C-alpha angles and dihedrals in degrees: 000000000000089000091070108084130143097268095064095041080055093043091046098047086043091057100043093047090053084047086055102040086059096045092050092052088049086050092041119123135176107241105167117150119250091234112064145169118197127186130174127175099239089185142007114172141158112252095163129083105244114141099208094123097041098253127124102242125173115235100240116198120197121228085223095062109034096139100073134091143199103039098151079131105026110142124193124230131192110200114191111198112181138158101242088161121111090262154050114267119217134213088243086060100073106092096196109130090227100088089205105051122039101180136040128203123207131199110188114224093003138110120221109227105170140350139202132182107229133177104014111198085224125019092230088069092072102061085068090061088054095120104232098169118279087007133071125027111353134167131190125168107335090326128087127191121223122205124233104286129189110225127176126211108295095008116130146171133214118218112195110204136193118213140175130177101058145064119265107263105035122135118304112174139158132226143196143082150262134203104254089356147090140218112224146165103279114246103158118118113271110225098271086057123112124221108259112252092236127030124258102260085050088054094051093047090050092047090050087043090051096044087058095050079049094049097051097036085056100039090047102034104027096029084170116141113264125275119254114259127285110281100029124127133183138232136057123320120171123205121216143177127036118071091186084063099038097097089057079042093059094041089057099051093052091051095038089061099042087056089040117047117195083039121115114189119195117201110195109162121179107144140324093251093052100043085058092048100043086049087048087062101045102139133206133035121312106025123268107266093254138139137204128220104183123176093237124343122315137264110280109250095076100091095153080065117106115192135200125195107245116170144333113246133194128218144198146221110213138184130203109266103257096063100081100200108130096179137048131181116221093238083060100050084044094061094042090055084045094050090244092115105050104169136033093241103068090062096048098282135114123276102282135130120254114237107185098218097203145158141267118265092258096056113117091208093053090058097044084054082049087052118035095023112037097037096250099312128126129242124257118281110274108264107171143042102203105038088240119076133011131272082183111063087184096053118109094222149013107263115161125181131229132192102219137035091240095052085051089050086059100044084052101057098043101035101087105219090023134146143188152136130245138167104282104244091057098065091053109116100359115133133224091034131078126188122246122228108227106222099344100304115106119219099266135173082203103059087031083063092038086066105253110239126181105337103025123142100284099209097088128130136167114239107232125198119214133207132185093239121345104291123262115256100263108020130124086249091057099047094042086057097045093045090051094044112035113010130046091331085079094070094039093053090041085052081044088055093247111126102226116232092225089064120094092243089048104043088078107051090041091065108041093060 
């Protein structure tokens, strides 16, 4: 069928989606609820100095809020919440199961600091915001509770909120619930407005109108091949640094440049240490296109060095196949890492030697273990090159050093005795080795999103990227960033069992350690 060519499937398709975009506005019927909660952020803007943007800015205190300290990124927001529904809405509307607040409002990435009602559409409404214990205004964290309010038809309130922690913009949004009712993103006309020339249903159908005349005009005069998405940018990055997160890396990149043509990404991972240090001396103007994956945040002495949160990981602590024990306490694992526990069989295993599997001293993971699982102190002196016998003579007991999670992995599994630790995904599926729970609690991405709390799995850390000055708008190391952080990296690095820091379980953690 010669006569079927791309001009007439695009023809075709341009002509049916303007047929259905005038049958739906015929269609077309209001169906907005009568109760009804509008909110709409009216202003969000920086007040603090800090000189994260590049811009002077004068550190502005409020009277209101004196008592506070450390606002070098404080930001202002003014919240409007209104009933712009057909009718009155009653303290016995609200559905939520706490019988003193009835709404919550929550700033992602952001602290409250402090809050304040302005502006009450009628004076009576305050009395409802007086604190008086578990009732009234409250704020806890990046959430605040607000009480049940009546509100008639048109009546709102402002809430002017100070916040630290987080970038102006970010995601402000309010939940709850009515009885017959919704809560929903305001976007009713504020009282300067003026009322739009053509009603909503005849703007859509223009727009769509509009789309398909687009459509045709750019497919039969410009015939030229799509732009790559929003955000992308062309030309050659590098990722350096952590070995546990090179196989997200790896996935990105590939991704990256099948989203981005003209983009070539590099991932050369050989160690969180060394990837700082090897951004650090990046040379020439500008800086070299890298990027840096470290295990925690790195050494003090860097200070070029700009950081973003990127995930939570979780990591594991794994033994060769023919040692049993399941479970571990801290205070034992201390004491075989201080050559204390020299054999299996003095925590419940069989009579084998215990031969520590570890990595090199530039290794981001091994410093996290030092940290967040023996208390700070360091590991035993290498003593062997092989993992299997001792160079030291004098040496208590067998520690080897490797130089990458997955060598480690291997050692593991066909060094009888041996132990070692590891990112978590990369144990999954690898034969001859098992992980070890730490004082009852498995490693574990579930219980890591559920918040942890006392006696949660210890061996936790937040991945951190590095630049060598904040990158430039536009270029590769921006959009790569963003791309890892905030767009279609999240889903690779949760398949990859990282928490990223973007998601609402992981936003928390991210930012109290």
């Amino acid at each position: 069928m010669d006569w079927v060519n791309a001009d007439i499937v695009v023809a075709v398709f341009s002509s049916l989606l303007g047929l259905a975009a005038t049958a739906a506005t015929i269609w077309y019927r209001p169906r907005a609820p009568r109760k009804r909660i509008g909110y709409r952020v009216q202003m969000d803007t920086p007040i603090g100095s800090d000189n994260r943007d590049g811009q002077d800015r004068t550190n502005v205190r409020l009277g209101l809020f004196d008592e506070l300290a450390d606002m070098s990124d404080a930001t202002l927001v003014l919240l409007r919440v209104e009933n712009d529904g057909a009718e009155s809405i009653r303290n016995s509307d609200y559905t939520s199961p706490d019988p003193d607040h009835g709404l919550t409002v929550t700033f992602s990435g952001r602290t409250v600091r402090g809050v304040a009602v302005t502006q009450p559409d009628a004076q009576h409404l305050m009395e409802h915001f007086t604190p008086d214990g578990s009732a009234g205004l409250q704020h806890a964290g990046n959430r605040i509770q607000l009480p049940r309010v009546p509100l008639n038809p048109d009546q709102h309130y402002k809430l002017l909120v100070l916040l630290t922690g987080g970038p102006v913009g970010a995601a402000v949004t309010v939940t709850g619930g009515l009885q017959d009712g919704v809560v929903v993103p305001n976007r009713s006309m504020s009282v300067d407005e003026k009322p739009p020339l053509f009603s909503r249903p005849a703007r859509y159908l223009t727009a769509a109108l509009t789309s398909v005349v687009i459509l045709l005009a750019g497919f039969v005069v410009v015939r030229e091949e799509l732009p790559p998405p929003i955000g992308c940018a062309s030309g050659e990055l590098t990722v350096i640094g952590s070995t546990a997160f090179a196989a997200v890396a790896e996935e990105l990149a590939e991704e990256y440049e099948s989203d981005c043509p003209g983009s070539r990404i590099t991932v050369d991972a050989h160690g969180s240490d060394n990837g700082i240090r090897d951004l650090d001396d990046g040379k020439g103007s500008p800086a070299p296109a890298l990027v840096a994956v470290s295990d925690g945040r790195k050494p003090d002495g860097y200070p070029k060095l700009v950081e973003e949160r990127v995930a939570v990981s979780v990591f594991a602590v794994v033994v060769n196949e023919y040692v049993p024990v399941k479970d571990l306490t801290t205070e034992q694992l201390r004491r075989i890492y201080r050559g204390e526990i020299t054999n299996w069989n003095e925590v419940g295993g069989p009579d084998l030697d215990i031969r520590l599997v570890s990595r090199d001293a530039n290794s981001g993971t091994r410093d996290t273990f030092r940290r967040q699982v023996l208390a700070g102190r360091g590991e035993p002196a290498f003593s062997s090159r092989d993992c299997l016998r001792k160079d030291d003579p004098s040496a208590r007991v067998i520690r080897c050093e490797l130089n990458s999670t997955a060598q480690v992995l291997r050692t593991v599994a066909r060094v009888r005795g041996a132990i070692g630790y590891s990112e978590l995904r990369a144990t999954s599926g690898r034969e001859g080795l098992h992980t070890v729970r730490l004082n009852g609690a498995a490693p574990s991405v579930q219980s890591l999103a559920e918040g942890g709390g006392p006696g949660a799995y210890p061996f936790t850390e937040v991945e951190y990227a590095y630049t060598r000055g904040r990158p430039a708008a536009g270029s590769i190391r921006a959009s790569f960033l963003n791309y890892m952080i905030r767009g279609a990296g999240q889903d690779i690095m949760t398949a990859h069992g990282h928490l990223p820091c973007y998601h609402p379980e992981g936003m928390e953690l991210c930012t109290r350690r």
